[in-house]
Short mmCIF file of C-alpha atoms in Angstrom, two decimals:
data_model
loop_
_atom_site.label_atom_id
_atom_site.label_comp_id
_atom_site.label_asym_id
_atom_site.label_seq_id
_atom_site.Cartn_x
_atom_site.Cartn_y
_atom_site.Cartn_z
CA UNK A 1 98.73 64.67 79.08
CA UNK A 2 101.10 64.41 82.12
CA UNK A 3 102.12 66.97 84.22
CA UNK A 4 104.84 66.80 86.74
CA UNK A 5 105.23 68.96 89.86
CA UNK A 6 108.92 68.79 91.28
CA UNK A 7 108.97 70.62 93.80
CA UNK A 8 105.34 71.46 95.63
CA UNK A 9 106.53 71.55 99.16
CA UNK A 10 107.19 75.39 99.68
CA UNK A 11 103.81 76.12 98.35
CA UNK A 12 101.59 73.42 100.04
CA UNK A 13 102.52 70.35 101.55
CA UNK A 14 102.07 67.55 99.07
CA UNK A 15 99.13 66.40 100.99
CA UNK A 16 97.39 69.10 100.42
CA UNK A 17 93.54 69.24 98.79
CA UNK A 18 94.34 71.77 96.88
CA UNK A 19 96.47 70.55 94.77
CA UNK A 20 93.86 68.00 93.68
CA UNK A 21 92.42 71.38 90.58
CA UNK A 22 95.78 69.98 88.59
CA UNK A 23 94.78 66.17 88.34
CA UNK A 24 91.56 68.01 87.03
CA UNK A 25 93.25 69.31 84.17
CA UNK A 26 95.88 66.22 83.62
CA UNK A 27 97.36 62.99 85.00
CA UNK A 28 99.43 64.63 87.72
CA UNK A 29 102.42 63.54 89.86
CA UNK A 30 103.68 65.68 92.60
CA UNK A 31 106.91 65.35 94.75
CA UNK A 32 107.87 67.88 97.69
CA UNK A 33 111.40 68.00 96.41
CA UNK A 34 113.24 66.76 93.80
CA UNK A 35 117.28 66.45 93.97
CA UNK A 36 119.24 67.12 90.63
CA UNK A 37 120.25 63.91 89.81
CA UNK A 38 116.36 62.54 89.89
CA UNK A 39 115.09 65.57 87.29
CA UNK A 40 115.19 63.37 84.40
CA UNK A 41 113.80 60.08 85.91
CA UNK A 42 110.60 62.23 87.15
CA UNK A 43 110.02 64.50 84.54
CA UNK A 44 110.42 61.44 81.56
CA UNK A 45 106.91 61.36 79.77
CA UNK A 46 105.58 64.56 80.86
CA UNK A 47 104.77 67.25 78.83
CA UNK A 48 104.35 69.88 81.60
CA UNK A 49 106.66 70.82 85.04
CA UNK A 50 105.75 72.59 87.38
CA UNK A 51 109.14 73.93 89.25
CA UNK A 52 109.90 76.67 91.93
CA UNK A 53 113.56 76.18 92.65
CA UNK A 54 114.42 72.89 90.78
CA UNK A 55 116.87 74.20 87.75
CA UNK A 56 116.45 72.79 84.46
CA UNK A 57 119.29 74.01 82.04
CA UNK A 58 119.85 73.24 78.35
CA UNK A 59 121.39 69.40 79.28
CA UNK A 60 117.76 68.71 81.29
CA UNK A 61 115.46 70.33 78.52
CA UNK A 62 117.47 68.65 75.63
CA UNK A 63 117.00 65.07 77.78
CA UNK A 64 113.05 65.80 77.95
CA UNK A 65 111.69 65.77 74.20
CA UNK A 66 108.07 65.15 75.25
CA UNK A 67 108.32 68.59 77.22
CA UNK A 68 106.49 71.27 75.96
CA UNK A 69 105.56 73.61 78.69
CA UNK A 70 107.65 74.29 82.13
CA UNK A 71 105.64 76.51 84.62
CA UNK A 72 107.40 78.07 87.17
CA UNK A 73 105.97 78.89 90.50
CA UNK A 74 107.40 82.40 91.22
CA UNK A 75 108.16 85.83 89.39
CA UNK A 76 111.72 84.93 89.34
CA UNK A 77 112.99 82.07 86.45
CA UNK A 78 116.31 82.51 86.42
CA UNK A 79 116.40 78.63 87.21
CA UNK A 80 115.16 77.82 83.81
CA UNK A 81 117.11 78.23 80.67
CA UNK A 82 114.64 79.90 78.28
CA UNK A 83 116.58 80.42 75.61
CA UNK A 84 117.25 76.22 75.41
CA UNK A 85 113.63 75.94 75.87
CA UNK A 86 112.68 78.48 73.53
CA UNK A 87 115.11 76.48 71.18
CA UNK A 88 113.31 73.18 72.26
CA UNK A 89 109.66 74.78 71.30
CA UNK A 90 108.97 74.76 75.27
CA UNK A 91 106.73 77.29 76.66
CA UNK A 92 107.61 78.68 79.89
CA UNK A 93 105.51 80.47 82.02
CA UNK A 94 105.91 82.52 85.25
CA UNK A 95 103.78 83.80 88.33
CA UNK A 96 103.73 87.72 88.16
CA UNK A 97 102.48 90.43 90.75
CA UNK A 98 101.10 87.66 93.23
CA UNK A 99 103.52 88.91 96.44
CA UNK A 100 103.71 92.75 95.78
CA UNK A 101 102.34 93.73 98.47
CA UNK A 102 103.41 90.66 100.31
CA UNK A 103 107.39 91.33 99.55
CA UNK A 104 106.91 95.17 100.19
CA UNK A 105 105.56 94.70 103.50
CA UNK A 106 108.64 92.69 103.97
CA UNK A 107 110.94 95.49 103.12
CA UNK A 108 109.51 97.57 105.86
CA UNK A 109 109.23 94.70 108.69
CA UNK A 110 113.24 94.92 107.92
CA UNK A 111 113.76 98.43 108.13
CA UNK A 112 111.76 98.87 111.10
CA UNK A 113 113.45 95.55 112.74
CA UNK A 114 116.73 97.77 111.82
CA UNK A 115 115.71 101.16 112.98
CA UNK A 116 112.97 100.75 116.14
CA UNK A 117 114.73 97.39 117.19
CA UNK A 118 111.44 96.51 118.42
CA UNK A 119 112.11 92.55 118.87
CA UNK A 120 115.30 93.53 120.58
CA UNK A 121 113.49 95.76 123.09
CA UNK A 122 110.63 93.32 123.02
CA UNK A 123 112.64 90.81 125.03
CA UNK A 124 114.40 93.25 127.29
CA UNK A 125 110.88 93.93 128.50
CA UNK A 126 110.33 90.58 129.07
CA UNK A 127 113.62 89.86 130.22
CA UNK A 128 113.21 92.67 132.85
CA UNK A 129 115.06 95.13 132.09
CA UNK A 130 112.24 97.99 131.85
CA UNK A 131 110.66 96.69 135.62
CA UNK A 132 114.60 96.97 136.82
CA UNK A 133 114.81 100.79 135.32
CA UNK A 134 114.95 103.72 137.80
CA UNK A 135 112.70 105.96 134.39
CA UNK A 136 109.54 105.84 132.66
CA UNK A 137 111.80 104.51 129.63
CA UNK A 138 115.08 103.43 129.15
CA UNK A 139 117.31 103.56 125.62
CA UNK A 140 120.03 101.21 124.50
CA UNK A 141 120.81 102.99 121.23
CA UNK A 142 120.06 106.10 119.02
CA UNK A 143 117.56 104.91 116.22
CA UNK A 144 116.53 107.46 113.32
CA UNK A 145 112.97 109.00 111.78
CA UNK A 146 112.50 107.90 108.91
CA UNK A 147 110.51 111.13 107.58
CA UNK A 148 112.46 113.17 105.41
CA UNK A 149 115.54 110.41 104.45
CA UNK A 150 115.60 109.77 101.13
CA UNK A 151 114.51 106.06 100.21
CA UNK A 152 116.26 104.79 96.95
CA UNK A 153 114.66 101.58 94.84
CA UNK A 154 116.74 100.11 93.06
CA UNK A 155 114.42 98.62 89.98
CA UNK A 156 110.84 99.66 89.69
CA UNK A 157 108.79 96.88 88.45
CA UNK A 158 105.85 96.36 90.50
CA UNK A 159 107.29 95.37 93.96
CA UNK A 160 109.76 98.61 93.17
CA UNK A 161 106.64 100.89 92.82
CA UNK A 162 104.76 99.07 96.06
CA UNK A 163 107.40 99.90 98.08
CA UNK A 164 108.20 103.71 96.73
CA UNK A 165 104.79 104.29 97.55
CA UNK A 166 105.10 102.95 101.44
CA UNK A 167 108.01 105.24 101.94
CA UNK A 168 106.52 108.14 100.32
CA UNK A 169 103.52 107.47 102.38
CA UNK A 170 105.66 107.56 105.53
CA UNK A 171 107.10 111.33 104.51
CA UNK A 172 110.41 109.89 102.85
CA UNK A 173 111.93 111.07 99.47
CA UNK A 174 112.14 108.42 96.92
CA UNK A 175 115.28 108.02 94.65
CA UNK A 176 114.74 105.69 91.36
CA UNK A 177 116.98 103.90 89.45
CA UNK A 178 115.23 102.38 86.19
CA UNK A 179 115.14 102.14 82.77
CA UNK A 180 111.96 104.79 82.41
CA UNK A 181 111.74 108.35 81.68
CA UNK A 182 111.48 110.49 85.02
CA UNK A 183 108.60 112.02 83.46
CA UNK A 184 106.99 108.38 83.58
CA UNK A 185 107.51 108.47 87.34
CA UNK A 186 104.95 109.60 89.89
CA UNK A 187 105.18 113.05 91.13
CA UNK A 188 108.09 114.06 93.61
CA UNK A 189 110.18 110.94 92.66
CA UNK A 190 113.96 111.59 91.15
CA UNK A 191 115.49 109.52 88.48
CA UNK A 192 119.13 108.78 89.86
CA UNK A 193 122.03 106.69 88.47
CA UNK A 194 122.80 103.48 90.90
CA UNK A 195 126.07 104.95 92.50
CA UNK A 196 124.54 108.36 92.60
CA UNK A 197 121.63 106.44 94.35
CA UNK A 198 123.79 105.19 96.73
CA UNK A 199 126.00 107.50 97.44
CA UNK A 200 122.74 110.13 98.66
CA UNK A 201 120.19 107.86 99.88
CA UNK A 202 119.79 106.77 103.45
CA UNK A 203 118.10 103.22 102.70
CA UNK A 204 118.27 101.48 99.40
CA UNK A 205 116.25 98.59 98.55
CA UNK A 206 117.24 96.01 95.80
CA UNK A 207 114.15 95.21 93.26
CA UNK A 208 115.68 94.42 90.45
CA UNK A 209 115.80 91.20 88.33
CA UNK A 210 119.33 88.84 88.57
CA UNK A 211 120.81 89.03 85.16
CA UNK A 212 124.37 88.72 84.59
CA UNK A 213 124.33 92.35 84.24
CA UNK A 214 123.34 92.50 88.23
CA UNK A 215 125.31 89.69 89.81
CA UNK A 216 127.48 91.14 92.55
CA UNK A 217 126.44 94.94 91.59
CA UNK A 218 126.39 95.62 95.56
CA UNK A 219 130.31 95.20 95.50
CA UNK A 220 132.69 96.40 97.85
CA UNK A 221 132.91 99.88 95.94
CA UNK A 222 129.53 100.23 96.32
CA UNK A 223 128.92 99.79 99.09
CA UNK A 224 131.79 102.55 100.26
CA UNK A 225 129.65 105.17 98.37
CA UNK A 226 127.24 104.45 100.99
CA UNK A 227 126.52 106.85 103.99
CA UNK A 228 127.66 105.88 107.60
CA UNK A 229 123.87 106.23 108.31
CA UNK A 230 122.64 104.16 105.51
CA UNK A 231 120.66 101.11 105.33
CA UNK A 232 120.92 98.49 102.27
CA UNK A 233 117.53 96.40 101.55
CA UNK A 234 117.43 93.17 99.91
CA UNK A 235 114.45 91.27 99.12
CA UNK A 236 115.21 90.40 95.39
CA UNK A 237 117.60 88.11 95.07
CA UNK A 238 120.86 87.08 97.05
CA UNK A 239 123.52 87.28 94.39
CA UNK A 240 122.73 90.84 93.69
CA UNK A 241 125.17 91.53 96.70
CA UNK A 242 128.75 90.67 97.48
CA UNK A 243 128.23 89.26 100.73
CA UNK A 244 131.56 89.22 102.07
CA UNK A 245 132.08 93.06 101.25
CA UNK A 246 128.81 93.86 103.37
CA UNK A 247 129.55 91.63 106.14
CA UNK A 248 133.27 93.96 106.27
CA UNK A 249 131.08 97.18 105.98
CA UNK A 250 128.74 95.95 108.50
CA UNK A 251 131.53 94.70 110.98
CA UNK A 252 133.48 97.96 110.43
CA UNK A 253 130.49 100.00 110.96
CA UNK A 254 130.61 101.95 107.92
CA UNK A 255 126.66 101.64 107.31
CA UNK A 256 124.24 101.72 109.93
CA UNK A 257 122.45 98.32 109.03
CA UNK A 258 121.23 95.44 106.16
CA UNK A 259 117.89 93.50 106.21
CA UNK A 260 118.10 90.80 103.91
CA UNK A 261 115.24 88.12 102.93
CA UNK A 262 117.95 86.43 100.09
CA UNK A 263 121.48 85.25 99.84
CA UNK A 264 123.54 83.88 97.95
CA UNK A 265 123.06 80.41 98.89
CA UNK A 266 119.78 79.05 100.27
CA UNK A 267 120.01 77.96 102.87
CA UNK A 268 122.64 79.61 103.77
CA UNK A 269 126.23 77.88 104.47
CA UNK A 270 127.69 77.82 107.99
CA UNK A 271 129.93 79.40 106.57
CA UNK A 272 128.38 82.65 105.34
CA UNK A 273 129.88 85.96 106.49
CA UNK A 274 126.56 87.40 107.32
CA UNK A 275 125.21 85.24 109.12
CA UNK A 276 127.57 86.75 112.15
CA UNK A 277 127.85 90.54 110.66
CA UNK A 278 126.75 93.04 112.87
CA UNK A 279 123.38 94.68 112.75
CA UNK A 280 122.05 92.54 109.73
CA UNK A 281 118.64 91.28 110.31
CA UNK A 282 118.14 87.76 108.13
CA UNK A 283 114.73 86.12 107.16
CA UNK A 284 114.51 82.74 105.29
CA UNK A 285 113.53 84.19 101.78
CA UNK A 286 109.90 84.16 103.36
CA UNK A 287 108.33 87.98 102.12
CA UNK A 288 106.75 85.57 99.27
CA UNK A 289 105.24 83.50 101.68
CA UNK A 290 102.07 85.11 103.18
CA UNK A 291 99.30 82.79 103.04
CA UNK A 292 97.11 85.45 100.50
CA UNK A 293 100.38 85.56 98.31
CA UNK A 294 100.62 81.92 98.31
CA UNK A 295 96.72 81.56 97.62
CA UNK A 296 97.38 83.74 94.58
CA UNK A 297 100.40 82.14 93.44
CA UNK A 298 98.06 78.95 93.09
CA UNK A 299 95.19 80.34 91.55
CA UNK A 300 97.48 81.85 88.70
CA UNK A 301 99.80 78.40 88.34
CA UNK A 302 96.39 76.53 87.65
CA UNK A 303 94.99 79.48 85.44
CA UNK A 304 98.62 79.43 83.18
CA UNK A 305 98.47 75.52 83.35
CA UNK A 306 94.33 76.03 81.87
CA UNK A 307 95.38 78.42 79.30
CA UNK A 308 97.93 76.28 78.15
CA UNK A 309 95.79 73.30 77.24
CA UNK A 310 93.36 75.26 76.15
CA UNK A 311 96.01 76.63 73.48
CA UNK A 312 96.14 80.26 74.48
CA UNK A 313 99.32 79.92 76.79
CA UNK A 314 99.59 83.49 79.39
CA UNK A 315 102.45 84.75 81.32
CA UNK A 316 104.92 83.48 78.99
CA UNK A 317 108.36 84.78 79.37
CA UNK A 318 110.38 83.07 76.63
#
């Protein structure tokens, strides 16, 4: 049985031990990254992928007949066409709940970055500015409490619920938009419509899974529901938002901030509008990344591959 990873790098560099538990389990290839146009040549012959961003649509899974089982090495699989591989008789398999509390601590490294400006005062410090001032203290701009603004999630999956917690813990008011009963949602938490959500709330963070129902639902009117003190949160995934409309809000000041950790296009183009838009704070799609998230990411990629060959196939999403 042969079982080809395409794209390993993100997780651990090819080199790595670990990845030595798969050829346990079957004759295993693994490449750090795998272009579009060598899919087919790689993947010929095996009967399992392993994939984190490498797309295989209909054409791909209709070349591979000997593929029974694609395993992909996130939460997210929009990058696989299940429906052509449910078609095709090929399982596909995801990584749930391994970065909740990776991605939520993510959300509020952004929102601080946004609000305390810490790294910016950081290297006034060390760029003298505070041994220069005539005061105990010096301020460059008014930054808000967060206690008592209303934090909206948009989507309330797992991550969604991590992160409502956090800002309830820190005295905020949590607005919901999702698909349950209010009455299924912890105590003190409001069930809101999205442009009611972001019309009232003062930060709303994007948790929601990209469906062609969500592409571009952060559009331009959207957005000018939003307060002038508002802050928009994305750590799901880039397409969710129109960029250019929030790099205009953002240059024209009409929201206080955005901390993103996706766009639409990664990496990003040159030529991306945020990438220069004022007061947005930009990570490299790295909240998945910390190194206990990645450690569980593993451990469940080799459990689904086990299961699999053992007949009794978990996480299955198709």
């Amino acid at each position: 049985m042969k079982l080809v990873c395409l794209d390993g790098h993100t997780l651990y560099p090819v080199t790595d031990s670990r990845w030595a538990a798969f050829a346990d389990l079957a004759d295993f290839e693994i490449y750090d990254r795998t272009p579009v146009d060598k899919i087919i040549e790689r993947a010929t012959g095996a009967e399992m992928i392993l994939t984190n961003k490498v797309p295989l649509d209909a054409a791909t899974i209709e070349s591979l007949p000997g593929l029974k089982y694609i395993g992909v090495l996130a939460t997210g699989y929009n990058i696989v066409d299940t429906e052509a591989a449910k078609k095709a008789g090929v399982v596909v398999c995801n990584i749930p709940s391994y970065s909740t509390n990776s991605v939520a601590q993510q959300v509020f490294a952004l929102l601080l970055a946004i609000c305390n400006r810490t790294e910016e005062y950081a290297a006034g410090v060390s760029a003298g500015k505070w041994s220069a001032c005539a005061d105990f203290t010096y301020r460059e701009r008014e930054w808000p409490e967060l206690a008592g603004k209303t934090f909206g999630v948009v989507g309330f999956g797992n991550i969604g619920k991590r992160v409502a917690a956090i800002a309830s813990a820190l005295g905020m008011q949590v607005a919901v938009v999702t698909s349950k009963n209010e009455d299924e949602l912890p105590s003190g938490y409001r069930k809101v419509e999205l442009d009611a959500l972001f019309s009232t709330a003062d930060v709303v963070s994007l948790h929601c899974p990209l469906t062609a129902d969500t592409k571009g639902m952060v559009d331009a009117r959207r957005l000018s529901l939003m307060k002038p003190n508002a802050i928009l949160i994305n750590t799901a995934r880039g397409p969710l938002v129109d960029e250019q409309a929030l790099a205009d809000v953002l240059n024209q000041e009409r929201i206080f901030g955005a901390g993103l950790d996706v766009l639409c296009n990664e990496p990003p183009h040159a030529s991306c509008p945020l990438l220069t838009a004022k007061n947005c704070i930009i990570t490299p799609h790295i909240a998945w990344a910390s190194t206990e998230a990645r450690e569980r990411l593993f451990d469940i990629a080799l459990n689904n591959v086990k299961a699999y060959t053992e007949g009794k196939p978990v996480n299955v999403v198709n």
